Coordinates of C-alpha atoms and ligand atoms in Angstrom, one line a residue:
M1 CA 0.0 0.0 0.0
C2 CA 1.8 3.1 -1.3
G3 CA 5.4 2.6 -2.4
I4 CA 8.5 4.6 -1.5
I5 CA 11.8 4.7 -3.2
G6 CA 14.7 7.0 -2.7
Y7 CA 18.2 7.2 -4.2
T8 CA 21.3 9.3 -3.7
G9 CA 24.5 8.4 -5.4
T10 CA 26.8 8.6 -8.4
Q11 CA 24.2 7.8 -11.0
D12 CA 21.2 9.5 -12.5
A13 CA 18.3 9.1 -10.0
V14 CA 15.6 9.2 -12.7
P15 CA 15.8 5.6 -14.1
I16 CA 16.5 4.3 -10.6
L17 CA 13.4 5.9 -9.2
V18 CA 11.2 4.9 -12.1
G19 CA 12.6 1.3 -11.9
G20 CA 12.1 1.2 -8.1
L21 CA 8.5 2.4 -8.4
T22 CA 7.8 -0.1 -11.1
S23 CA 9.0 -2.9 -8.9
L24 CA 6.7 -1.7 -6.1
E25 CA 3.7 -1.4 -8.4
Y26 CA 2.3 -4.6 -6.9
R27 CA 1.6 -2.8 -3.6
G28 CA -1.2 -1.0 -5.3
Y29 CA -1.4 2.7 -6.3
D30 CA -3.4 5.2 -8.3
S31 CA -0.9 8.0 -8.8
A32 CA 2.9 8.4 -8.7
G33 CA 5.5 11.1 -8.4
V34 CA 9.1 12.0 -7.8
A35 CA 11.2 14.8 -6.3
L36 CA 14.6 15.3 -7.9
A37 CA 17.2 17.1 -5.8
S38 CA 20.3 18.8 -7.1
D39 CA 22.2 22.0 -6.7
D40 CA 19.6 23.5 -9.0
G41 CA 16.9 22.9 -6.3
I42 CA 14.1 20.3 -6.0
K43 CA 12.0 19.6 -9.0
I44 CA 8.7 17.7 -8.7
V45 CA 7.0 15.6 -11.4
K46 CA 3.7 13.8 -10.6
S47 CA 1.0 12.1 -12.4
K48 CA -2.4 10.4 -11.8
G49 CA -2.6 6.8 -13.0
R50 CA 0.1 4.4 -14.0
I51 CA 3.8 4.8 -13.7
E52 CA 4.1 5.0 -17.5
N53 CA 2.3 8.3 -17.3
L54 CA 4.8 9.6 -14.7
S55 CA 7.7 8.2 -16.7
K56 CA 6.6 9.9 -19.9
R57 CA 6.2 13.2 -18.1
L58 CA 9.5 12.8 -16.4
Y59 CA 11.5 12.0 -19.6
D60 CA 9.7 14.9 -21.4
T61 CA 11.1 17.4 -18.8
G62 CA 14.6 16.2 -19.5
Y63 CA 15.3 16.4 -15.7
H64 CA 18.3 14.5 -14.3
A65 CA 19.6 14.6 -10.7
P66 CA 21.9 12.5 -8.5
C67 CA 19.3 12.3 -5.7
G68 CA 15.6 11.9 -5.4
I69 CA 12.6 10.3 -3.8
G70 CA 9.6 8.7 -5.5
H71 CA 6.2 7.5 -4.5
T72 CA 3.2 5.4 -5.6
R73 CA 0.1 6.6 -3.8
W74 CA -2.9 4.5 -2.9
A75 CA -5.5 7.1 -2.2
T76 CA -7.0 7.3 1.3
H77 CA -7.5 11.1 1.9
G78 CA -8.5 12.7 -1.3
E79 CA -9.1 11.3 -4.8
P80 CA -6.3 10.0 -7.0
S81 CA -5.1 13.2 -8.8
D82 CA -1.9 15.1 -9.7
K83 CA -2.6 17.5 -6.9
N84 CA -2.9 14.8 -4.2
A85 CA 0.0 12.6 -5.5
H86 CA 3.2 12.7 -3.5
P87 CA 5.8 14.2 -3.1
H88 CA 4.3 17.1 -1.1
S89 CA 6.5 20.1 -0.6
T90 CA 7.3 23.4 0.9
E91 CA 10.0 25.8 -0.3
N92 CA 12.4 24.0 2.1
L93 CA 11.7 20.3 1.6
S94 CA 9.8 17.6 -0.3
L95 CA 8.4 14.5 1.3
V96 CA 6.9 11.1 0.4
H97 CA 4.7 9.3 2.9
N98 CA 3.2 5.9 3.4
G99 CA 0.6 5.5 6.2
I100 CA -2.1 7.7 7.6
I101 CA -1.7 10.8 9.8
E102 CA -4.7 10.4 12.0
N103 CA -4.6 13.9 13.6
Y104 CA -4.0 15.7 10.3
D105 CA -7.0 18.0 10.6
E106 CA -5.9 19.2 14.0
L107 CA -2.4 19.8 12.8
Q108 CA -3.7 21.5 9.7
E109 CA -5.8 23.9 11.7
R110 CA -2.8 24.8 13.8
L111 CA -0.5 25.2 10.8
K112 CA -3.2 27.3 9.0
S113 CA -3.3 29.6 12.0
L114 CA 0.5 30.0 11.6
G115 CA 0.1 31.1 8.0
Y116 CA 0.5 27.9 6.1
T117 CA -1.8 27.2 3.2
F118 CA -2.9 23.8 2.0
V119 CA -3.3 22.8 -1.6
S120 CA -4.2 19.1 -1.5
E121 CA -6.8 17.0 0.3
T122 CA -4.2 14.7 1.8
D123 CA -3.2 14.0 5.4
T124 CA 0.4 14.1 4.2
E125 CA 0.5 17.8 3.6
A126 CA 0.1 18.4 7.3
A127 CA 3.3 16.3 7.9
V128 CA 5.4 18.2 5.4
K129 CA 4.3 21.5 6.7
L130 CA 4.9 20.5 10.3
I131 CA 8.4 19.4 9.5
D132 CA 8.9 22.8 7.7
L133 CA 7.7 24.6 10.8
Y134 CA 10.3 23.0 13.0
Y135 CA 13.0 23.2 10.3
R136 CA 12.4 27.0 10.1
E137 CA 13.0 27.1 13.9
S138 CA 16.1 24.9 14.1
G139 CA 17.6 24.8 10.6
D140 CA 18.3 21.2 11.4
P141 CA 16.6 18.4 9.3
V142 CA 17.1 15.8 12.0
K143 CA 15.6 17.9 14.8
A144 CA 12.8 19.1 12.6
M145 CA 11.8 15.5 11.7
F146 CA 11.9 14.2 15.3
S147 CA 9.9 17.2 16.6
A148 CA 7.3 16.7 13.9
A149 CA 7.1 12.9 14.5
A150 CA 6.5 13.5 18.2
E151 CA 3.3 15.3 17.3
I152 CA 2.0 13.0 14.7
R153 CA -0.6 10.3 15.6
G154 CA -1.0 7.5 13.2
S155 CA 1.4 5.6 10.9
F156 CA 4.1 6.8 8.6
A157 CA 7.2 6.0 6.6
F158 CA 8.8 9.2 5.4
G159 CA 11.4 9.9 2.8
V160 CA 12.5 13.5 2.8
V161 CA 14.9 15.7 0.8
F162 CA 15.8 19.2 1.9
E163 CA 16.5 22.1 -0.5
K164 CA 19.7 23.0 1.4
A165 CA 21.1 19.4 1.5
P166 CA 20.3 18.2 -2.0
D167 CA 22.5 15.1 -1.9
T168 CA 20.9 13.7 1.3
I169 CA 17.8 11.6 2.0
Y170 CA 16.3 11.5 5.5
A171 CA 14.0 8.6 6.4
M172 CA 12.0 7.5 9.4
R173 CA 9.0 5.3 10.1
K174 CA 6.3 4.3 12.6
D175 CA 4.0 1.3 11.9
S176 CA 4.8 1.4 8.2
P177 CA 7.6 -0.5 6.6
L178 CA 10.8 1.1 5.3
I179 CA 14.2 -0.3 4.5
V180 CA 17.5 1.4 3.9
A181 CA 20.4 0.1 1.9
M182 CA 23.9 1.1 0.8
S183 CA 24.9 -0.2 -2.6
E184 CA 28.0 0.4 -4.7
C185 CA 26.3 3.2 -6.6
G186 CA 24.8 4.9 -3.6
G187 CA 22.2 4.9 -0.8
L188 CA 18.6 3.7 -1.2
I189 CA 15.4 3.7 0.8
A190 CA 12.4 1.6 -0.2
S191 CA 9.1 0.2 1.1
D192 CA 10.1 -3.3 0.1
I193 CA 13.0 -5.4 -0.9
P194 CA 12.3 -5.9 -4.7
A195 CA 13.1 -2.2 -5.2
I196 CA 16.7 -2.5 -4.0
L197 CA 17.5 -6.0 -5.4
P198 CA 19.1 -4.7 -8.6
Y199 CA 21.7 -2.8 -6.5
T200 CA 22.3 -4.9 -3.4
N201 CA 21.1 -7.8 -1.3
N202 CA 22.0 -6.2 2.0
Y203 CA 19.7 -3.8 3.8
F204 CA 18.7 -2.4 7.1
R205 CA 15.1 -2.6 8.4
L206 CA 14.7 0.8 9.8
E207 CA 13.7 0.7 13.5
E208 CA 11.0 3.0 14.9
E209 CA 12.3 6.2 16.5
V210 CA 15.4 6.0 14.4
L211 CA 16.2 8.4 11.6
A212 CA 18.3 7.3 8.7
V213 CA 20.5 9.8 6.9
L214 CA 21.8 8.7 3.5
T215 CA 24.3 10.3 1.3
K216 CA 26.0 8.9 -1.8
D217 CA 28.6 7.0 0.2
S218 CA 27.2 6.5 3.7
V219 CA 24.2 5.7 5.7
S220 CA 24.0 6.7 9.4
F221 CA 21.3 6.2 12.0
V222 CA 20.4 8.8 14.6
G223 CA 18.3 8.5 17.7
K224 CA 15.9 11.2 19.0
N225 CA 18.5 12.9 21.2
G226 CA 20.8 13.2 18.3
E227 CA 22.9 10.1 19.4
S228 CA 24.3 8.0 16.6
L229 CA 23.0 4.4 16.5
T230 CA 24.0 1.2 14.8
Q231 CA 21.4 -1.0 13.1
P232 CA 21.8 -4.7 12.2
E233 CA 22.3 -5.3 8.5
E234 CA 20.3 -8.1 7.0
T235 CA 20.7 -10.0 3.7
V236 CA 18.0 -11.1 1.4
S237 CA 18.3 -14.6 0.2
W238 CA 16.3 -14.2 -3.0
S239 CA 17.5 -12.8 -6.2
V240 CA 16.2 -10.3 -8.7
G241 CA 15.2 -13.3 -10.8
E242 CA 12.9 -14.6 -8.1
A243 CA 11.2 -11.2 -8.0
Q244 CA 10.7 -11.2 -11.8
K245 CA 8.2 -13.0 -14.0
S246 CA 10.8 -15.5 -15.4
G247 CA 8.8 -16.0 -18.7
Y248 CA 5.4 -16.3 -17.1
P249 CA 2.7 -13.9 -18.4
H250 CA 1.8 -12.9 -14.9
F251 CA 3.4 -13.1 -11.4
M252 CA 0.2 -14.8 -10.2
L253 CA 0.7 -17.7 -12.5
K254 CA 4.4 -17.9 -11.7
E255 CA 3.6 -17.9 -8.0
I256 CA 1.0 -20.7 -8.4
F257 CA 3.6 -22.8 -10.2
E258 CA 6.0 -22.3 -7.3
E259 CA 3.6 -23.9 -4.8
P260 CA 5.1 -27.4 -4.7
E261 CA 8.6 -26.0 -4.0
A262 CA 7.2 -23.5 -1.5
I263 CA 5.4 -26.2 0.5
R264 CA 8.5 -28.3 0.6
K265 CA 10.7 -25.4 1.7
T266 CA 8.2 -24.3 4.4
V267 CA 7.6 -27.7 5.9
T268 CA 11.1 -29.2 5.8
P269 CA 12.9 -26.8 8.2
R270 CA 10.2 -27.5 10.8
L271 CA 11.0 -31.2 11.1
V272 CA 13.0 -33.0 13.7
N273 CA 13.3 -36.7 13.4
G274 CA 10.4 -36.8 11.0
L275 CA 8.0 -35.0 13.4
P276 CA 6.9 -31.4 13.3
D277 CA 8.8 -29.2 15.7
F278 CA 7.0 -26.5 17.5
S279 CA 9.0 -26.7 20.7
M280 CA 8.9 -23.0 21.2
L281 CA 5.2 -23.3 22.2
D282 CA 4.1 -24.1 25.8
K283 CA 2.8 -27.6 26.2
D284 CA -0.2 -26.6 28.1
I285 CA -2.1 -24.4 25.7
G286 CA -5.6 -23.1 26.5
R287 CA -7.7 -22.0 23.5
I288 CA -6.1 -21.3 20.2
H289 CA -7.2 -18.1 18.4
I290 CA -6.1 -17.6 14.8
V291 CA -6.2 -14.0 13.8
A292 CA -5.6 -12.7 10.3
C293 CA -7.1 -10.8 7.3
G294 CA -8.4 -11.8 4.0
T295 CA -6.7 -14.8 2.4
A296 CA -4.5 -15.4 5.4
M297 CA -7.7 -15.6 7.5
H298 CA -9.0 -18.2 5.1
A299 CA -5.9 -20.2 5.7
G300 CA -6.8 -19.8 9.4
L301 CA -10.1 -21.6 8.7
V302 CA -8.2 -24.5 7.2
G303 CA -6.1 -24.5 10.4
K304 CA -9.2 -24.6 12.5
T305 CA -10.5 -27.6 10.6
M306 CA -7.2 -29.4 10.7
I307 CA -6.5 -28.7 14.4
E308 CA -10.1 -29.6 15.5
R309 CA -10.1 -32.7 13.3
L310 CA -6.7 -34.1 14.3
A311 CA -6.1 -32.7 17.8
R312 CA -9.7 -32.2 18.9
L313 CA -8.8 -28.8 20.3
P314 CA -11.2 -25.9 19.9
V315 CA -9.9 -23.1 17.6
N316 CA -11.4 -19.6 17.2
V317 CA -10.7 -17.9 13.9
E318 CA -11.1 -14.2 13.7
I319 CA -10.8 -11.3 11.3
A320 CA -8.1 -9.1 12.8
S321 CA -10.0 -5.8 12.2
E322 CA -12.8 -7.2 14.3
F323 CA -10.7 -8.9 16.9
R324 CA -8.8 -5.8 17.8
Y325 CA -11.9 -3.8 18.7
R326 CA -14.3 -6.3 20.2
D327 CA -12.6 -6.9 23.5
P328 CA -12.0 -10.7 22.8
I329 CA -12.1 -13.1 25.8
L330 CA -8.5 -14.1 26.2
D331 CA -7.0 -16.3 28.9
K332 CA -3.3 -16.2 29.9
K333 CA -2.9 -19.8 28.7
D334 CA -4.4 -19.1 25.3
L335 CA -2.3 -18.9 22.2
V336 CA -2.9 -16.2 19.5
V337 CA -1.6 -17.2 16.1
L338 CA -1.2 -14.4 13.7
L339 CA -1.1 -15.4 10.0
S340 CA 0.3 -12.9 7.6
Q341 CA 2.2 -13.0 4.3
S342 CA 3.6 -9.5 4.5
G343 CA 3.8 -9.3 8.3
E344 CA 2.9 -5.6 7.9
T345 CA -0.9 -5.7 7.8
A346 CA -2.0 -2.9 10.2
D347 CA -5.0 -4.8 11.7
T348 CA -3.0 -8.0 12.2
L349 CA -0.2 -6.0 13.9
A350 CA -2.8 -4.3 16.1
A351 CA -4.4 -7.6 17.0
L352 CA -0.9 -8.9 18.0
R353 CA -0.3 -5.9 20.2
H354 CA -3.7 -6.2 21.8
S355 CA -3.0 -9.9 22.6
K356 CA 0.4 -9.1 24.1
A357 CA -1.1 -6.3 26.2
C358 CA -3.6 -8.9 27.5
G359 CA -0.6 -11.1 28.5
V360 CA -1.3 -13.8 26.0
K361 CA 1.4 -15.7 24.1
T362 CA 1.6 -14.9 20.4
L363 CA 2.9 -17.0 17.5
A364 CA 3.4 -15.2 14.2
I365 CA 3.4 -17.3 11.0
V366 CA 4.8 -14.8 8.5
N367 CA 6.4 -14.9 5.0
V368 CA 8.5 -11.7 5.2
I369 CA 11.5 -12.1 7.3
G370 CA 12.0 -9.4 9.9
S371 CA 8.6 -7.8 9.2
S372 CA 6.8 -6.0 12.1
V373 CA 4.5 -8.9 13.0
A374 CA 7.5 -11.3 13.0
R375 CA 9.6 -9.1 15.2
E376 CA 6.9 -8.2 17.7
A377 CA 5.4 -11.7 18.3
D378 CA 6.7 -13.9 21.1
H379 CA 7.5 -16.6 18.6
V380 CA 7.8 -16.6 14.8
I381 CA 7.7 -19.3 12.2
Y382 CA 8.5 -18.2 8.7
T383 CA 6.7 -19.6 5.7
M384 CA 9.2 -20.0 2.9
A385 CA 7.1 -19.0 -0.1
G386 CA 9.7 -16.5 -1.3
P387 CA 8.6 -13.1 -2.7
E388 CA 4.9 -12.9 -3.5
I389 CA 4.5 -10.0 -6.0
A390 CA 1.0 -10.6 -7.4
V391 CA -1.6 -8.7 -5.3
A392 CA -3.7 -11.8 -5.1
S393 CA -2.1 -14.2 -2.6
T394 CA -1.8 -17.8 -3.8
K395 CA 1.4 -19.5 -2.8
A396 CA 1.5 -17.8 0.5
Y397 CA -2.0 -19.2 1.2
S398 CA -0.9 -22.7 0.2
V399 CA 2.1 -22.6 2.5
Q400 CA 0.0 -21.1 5.3
C401 CA -2.4 -24.1 4.9
A402 CA 0.6 -26.4 5.0
I403 CA 2.1 -24.9 8.1
V404 CA -1.2 -24.9 10.1
S405 CA -1.7 -28.5 9.0
L406 CA 1.8 -29.3 10.4
L407 CA 0.9 -27.5 13.6
A408 CA -2.3 -29.6 13.8
I409 CA -0.2 -32.8 13.5
R410 CA 2.1 -31.7 16.3
L411 CA -0.7 -30.7 18.6
A412 CA -2.5 -34.0 17.9
F413 CA 0.7 -35.9 18.7
D414 CA 1.3 -33.9 21.9
C415 CA -2.2 -34.6 23.2
G416 CA -2.1 -38.2 22.3
K417 CA -4.6 -38.1 19.5
L418 CA -2.0 -39.3 17.0
D419 CA 0.6 -41.9 17.8
E420 CA 4.2 -41.4 16.6
S421 CA 4.0 -43.5 13.5
E422 CA 0.8 -41.9 12.3
A423 CA 2.1 -38.4 13.0
K424 CA 5.3 -39.2 11.1
R425 CA 3.3 -40.7 8.2
L426 CA 1.1 -37.5 7.9
T427 CA 4.2 -35.3 8.1
A428 CA 5.9 -37.2 5.4
L429 CA 2.8 -36.9 3.2
L430 CA 2.9 -33.2 3.6
I431 CA 6.4 -32.9 2.2
N432 CA 6.1 -35.5 -0.5
E433 CA 2.6 -36.4 -1.7
V434 CA 1.1 -33.0 -1.2
P435 CA 3.6 -31.1 -3.4
A436 CA 3.5 -33.9 -6.0
A437 CA -0.3 -33.7 -6.2
V438 CA -0.1 -29.9 -6.6
A439 CA 2.4 -30.4 -9.4
T440 CA 0.0 -32.8 -11.1
V441 CA -2.7 -30.2 -11.0
L442 CA -0.3 -27.6 -12.5
K443 CA 0.0 -29.7 -15.6
K444 CA -3.8 -29.2 -16.1
S445 CA -3.5 -25.4 -16.2
E446 CA -4.5 -25.1 -19.8
E447 CA -7.5 -27.4 -19.4
I448 CA -8.6 -25.5 -16.3
G449 CA -8.2 -22.3 -18.4
K450 CA -10.7 -23.5 -21.0
I451 CA -13.2 -24.6 -18.3
A452 CA -12.7 -21.3 -16.5
K453 CA -13.5 -19.4 -19.7
N454 CA -16.6 -21.4 -20.3
Y455 CA -17.9 -20.8 -16.8
T456 CA -17.0 -17.2 -16.4
E457 CA -17.3 -15.6 -19.9
G458 CA -20.2 -13.2 -19.6
A459 CA -21.0 -14.3 -16.1
E460 CA -22.0 -11.7 -13.5
H461 CA -22.4 -14.0 -10.5
L462 CA -20.9 -17.4 -9.5
F463 CA -21.4 -19.6 -6.5
Y464 CA -18.9 -21.9 -4.8
I465 CA -20.4 -24.6 -2.7
G466 CA -18.7 -27.2 -0.5
R467 CA -19.0 -28.9 2.9
G468 CA -16.5 -29.4 5.7
A469 CA -13.0 -28.3 4.7
D470 CA -14.3 -27.7 1.2
S471 CA -16.5 -24.9 2.6
D472 CA -13.3 -23.2 3.9
L473 CA -11.7 -23.5 0.5
C474 CA -14.8 -22.0 -1.1
T475 CA -14.4 -18.8 0.9
E476 CA -10.9 -18.4 -0.5
A477 CA -11.8 -19.4 -4.1
S478 CA -14.6 -16.8 -4.0
L479 CA -12.3 -14.1 -2.8
K480 CA -9.7 -14.9 -5.4
L481 CA -12.3 -14.8 -8.2
K482 CA -13.8 -11.6 -7.0
E483 CA -10.6 -9.7 -6.5
I484 CA -9.0 -10.4 -9.9
S485 CA -11.9 -11.1 -12.3
Y486 CA -14.4 -8.7 -10.8
I487 CA -17.1 -11.3 -11.1
H488 CA -19.4 -11.3 -8.1
S489 CA -19.2 -14.6 -6.3
E490 CA -20.4 -16.1 -3.1
A491 CA -19.1 -19.1 -1.1
Y492 CA -21.7 -21.2 0.5
A493 CA -21.7 -24.2 2.8
A494 CA -23.7 -26.4 0.4
G495 CA -26.3 -27.3 3.1
E496 CA -26.9 -23.6 3.8
L497 CA -27.8 -22.6 0.3
K498 CA -31.4 -23.7 0.5
H499 CA -32.0 -21.5 3.5
G500 CA -32.3 -18.5 1.3
T501 CA -29.6 -17.9 -1.2
I502 CA -30.8 -20.6 -3.6
S503 CA -33.4 -18.1 -4.8
L504 CA -30.5 -16.5 -6.8
V505 CA -29.7 -19.7 -8.6
T506 CA -31.5 -19.5 -11.9
E507 CA -31.0 -20.8 -15.5
G508 CA -27.3 -20.7 -16.5
V509 CA -25.9 -19.4 -13.2
P510 CA -22.5 -21.0 -12.8
V511 CA -22.0 -23.1 -9.6
V512 CA -18.6 -24.6 -8.8
A513 CA -19.0 -27.6 -6.4
L514 CA -16.1 -28.8 -4.4
L515 CA -15.9 -32.5 -3.5
T516 CA -12.8 -33.5 -1.7
E517 CA -14.6 -34.6 1.5
H518 CA -15.3 -38.2 0.8
K519 CA -17.6 -38.8 3.7
L520 CA -19.7 -35.8 2.7
A521 CA -19.8 -36.7 -1.0
E522 CA -23.4 -38.0 -1.0
K523 CA -24.6 -34.8 0.7
M524 CA -22.8 -32.7 -1.8
I525 CA -24.3 -34.6 -4.7
S526 CA -27.8 -33.8 -3.3
G527 CA -26.7 -30.1 -3.2
I528 CA -25.6 -30.3 -6.8
R529 CA -28.9 -31.8 -7.8
E530 CA -30.7 -28.9 -6.0
V531 CA -28.9 -26.3 -8.0
K532 CA -29.0 -28.2 -11.2
S533 CA -32.7 -28.6 -11.1
R534 CA -32.9 -24.8 -10.9
G535 CA -30.9 -24.6 -14.2
A536 CA -27.4 -24.0 -12.7
H537 CA -24.3 -24.6 -14.9
T538 CA -22.4 -26.9 -12.7
L539 CA -18.7 -27.6 -12.5
A540 CA -17.5 -30.2 -10.0
I541 CA -13.9 -30.2 -8.6
A542 CA -13.7 -33.7 -7.3
T543 CA -11.2 -36.2 -6.1
E544 CA -10.4 -39.2 -8.2
R545 CA -11.9 -41.4 -5.4
I546 CA -15.2 -39.5 -5.4
K547 CA -15.3 -39.6 -9.2
D548 CA -14.8 -43.4 -9.2
E549 CA -17.3 -44.2 -6.5
F550 CA -20.1 -41.8 -7.2
T551 CA -22.1 -40.4 -10.1
V552 CA -21.7 -36.7 -9.7
P553 CA -24.5 -34.9 -11.6
C554 CA -22.5 -32.1 -13.0
D555 CA -21.9 -30.6 -16.5
D556 CA -18.1 -30.7 -16.2
M557 CA -15.5 -32.0 -13.8
I558 CA -11.9 -31.3 -12.9
V559 CA -10.4 -34.3 -11.1
V560 CA -7.8 -33.8 -8.4
P561 CA -5.3 -36.6 -7.8
K562 CA -5.8 -39.3 -5.1
I563 CA -3.7 -38.8 -2.0
D564 CA -4.5 -39.2 1.7
P565 CA -8.1 -37.9 2.1
L566 CA -6.9 -35.5 4.8
F567 CA -4.8 -33.6 2.3
E568 CA -6.8 -33.8 -0.9
M569 CA -7.8 -30.2 -0.3
F570 CA -4.3 -29.1 -1.3
P571 CA -4.4 -29.9 -5.0
A572 CA -8.0 -28.6 -5.0
I573 CA -6.8 -25.2 -3.7
T574 CA -4.5 -25.0 -6.7
V575 CA -7.3 -25.8 -9.1
L576 CA -9.4 -23.0 -7.6
Q577 CA -6.5 -20.5 -7.9
L578 CA -5.9 -21.5 -11.5
F579 CA -9.6 -21.1 -12.2
A580 CA -9.6 -17.6 -10.9
Y581 CA -6.3 -16.7 -12.6
H582 CA -7.6 -17.9 -16.0
A583 CA -11.0 -16.2 -15.5
S584 CA -9.2 -12.9 -15.1
A585 CA -6.5 -13.4 -17.8
T586 CA -9.1 -14.4 -20.4
R587 CA -11.0 -11.2 -19.7
G588 CA -7.8 -9.3 -20.4
L589 CA -7.7 -7.8 -16.9
D590 CA -4.6 -6.7 -15.0
V591 CA -4.3 -9.9 -13.1
D592 CA -1.4 -8.9 -10.9
K593 CA -2.7 -5.5 -10.0
P594 CA -6.4 -5.6 -9.6
R595 CA -8.2 -2.3 -9.2
N596 CA -8.5 -0.7 -5.8
L597 CA -6.3 -3.3 -4.1
A598 CA -3.0 -3.1 -2.4
K599 CA -0.6 -6.0 -1.6
S600 CA 0.2 -5.0 1.8
V601 CA -2.6 -3.2 3.8
T602 CA -0.6 -1.1 6.1
V603 CA -3.5 1.2 7.1
E604 CA -6.6 0.3 9.0
Ligands
LIG701 C1 -6.0 -11.5 -1.2 C2 -5.0 -11.1 -0.3 C3 -5.4 -10.4 1.0 C4 -4.3 -10.7 2.1 C5 -4.7 -9.8 3.3 C6 -3.7 -10.1 4.5 O1 -5.5 -12.2 -2.2 O2 -3.8 -11.2 -0.5 O3 -6.7 -10.8 1.4 O4 -4.3 -12.0 2.4 O5 -4.6 -8.4 3.0 O6 -2.4 -9.8 4.1 P1 -1.2 -10.4 4.8 O7 -1.2 -11.9 4.7 O8 0.0 -9.7 4.2 O9 -1.4 -10.0 6.3

């Protein structure tokens, strides 16, 4: 959500800023802009819409500079427009901002009374003018930024250039991600790793209440009393190639194809003697609460099913944005599990902080190493999906489902519901059979594409129905289809449809029925008959076992390979993701960057 890039060095900042913004496009944006700083002053170029618009404007100006900051804005306060795009400036400085200044109207009133005028509808303008106010007083960028930060409520990552120090970038953050790096060609700041990868694999994750000062050959860190600080340098293990499409038409397709490897890489490091290792957790856990947003929350539903099924322990799954405000009942022995791909989702982070404030132990299951959720939780387990660039989460969901399944096996073993050999057998299946079954499904991508086209071309609504774990999968399938194909869809527990919603099922309405739950196959078949007799166009996604044993009354069927029934949901997940992918791609939509969405939702 919003992207920040900054560069100061020996090269022309223009292509570096444009390239950096392009690599951050996946975060979601609706306007972009840069500030270029040199001895000739600071020059601003902004544009509503895509980075190509900005880039054209920028190259038309012929501007070049050795230092600059750039921004992709995802509108929160004020419409997407040139005027509201960042950077925002005064005659002394220019600033890019990610986050939300919650007390901006209060600050604005005060600044107006001091003679400042406001030209945009953004919250950010209050920040730039507040820094300006303190800069006028002290003439010191560091003091000015700390003084302003102390008065700002909300979240921010700031990149700032000052007119009088045109070769220097100042950066600080609170509750919004920002990294800092030193490369051979100069210093960089960025919202996320892909933007720095062409220049270096080493970076600093900027701490809160620390200000980074970057010049072409140094980066220094300063505390709020002016003291100089050291920060640990980290190294990214992935390469530029991994953050690129590698010949796939879209990141989303590439990322779905990475699932078998991602599952293996996630599960393998968690094994000790063939058993899942979660030794960091207390043995005597009360209730388990899984808290997350969107797709990650849907992986939580799979976790609930798995843990309740295998370990017979009750699990509560909650949307983080609700959890944080509804005063949840938490006991000291409870465990709150936070699931997050980015580890920066504002609501998930707030839920984590709330849980800790209640004295409850927290476990973060996160994909991005060193992210805020990972750092603040009592315990962290990393999923090893690698960079996920497409806005729609796929491989991260699959690995989250794998890790919560592994947790379920361990909990079941610990409480005596699974003996050692059965726990080891299930664990081995998760690293071997599951990725293999997913790989088999990937070979059917083209076939799934044809079926997806047939079911979604011209469709305005679509239903997903399933029972048991399939009903959990339907919620995710429906979200995936909605977010990237813009087809309205609903996920329904198949038995619930007849309690009202079946009135929407009329001639030709597509219904995708999921059948991986063998013991519920007959019930599902009745559900399919119900919708079919109302004229629905029915696609079944069924296991080989169900196809062989039952007559499924559907128009089309996609068969998922036979593995242990507990895990047959995994290849089905991949089918559903490919279905959504092809539905969007055949409509010619921007699969990787769906409208209005951001990859990492760092504001409430
Ligand atoms: C949908 C999607 C979102 C995220 C949600 C949480 O495809 O990606 O629903 O799952 O915004 O994000 P993380 O997992 O980064 O906390």
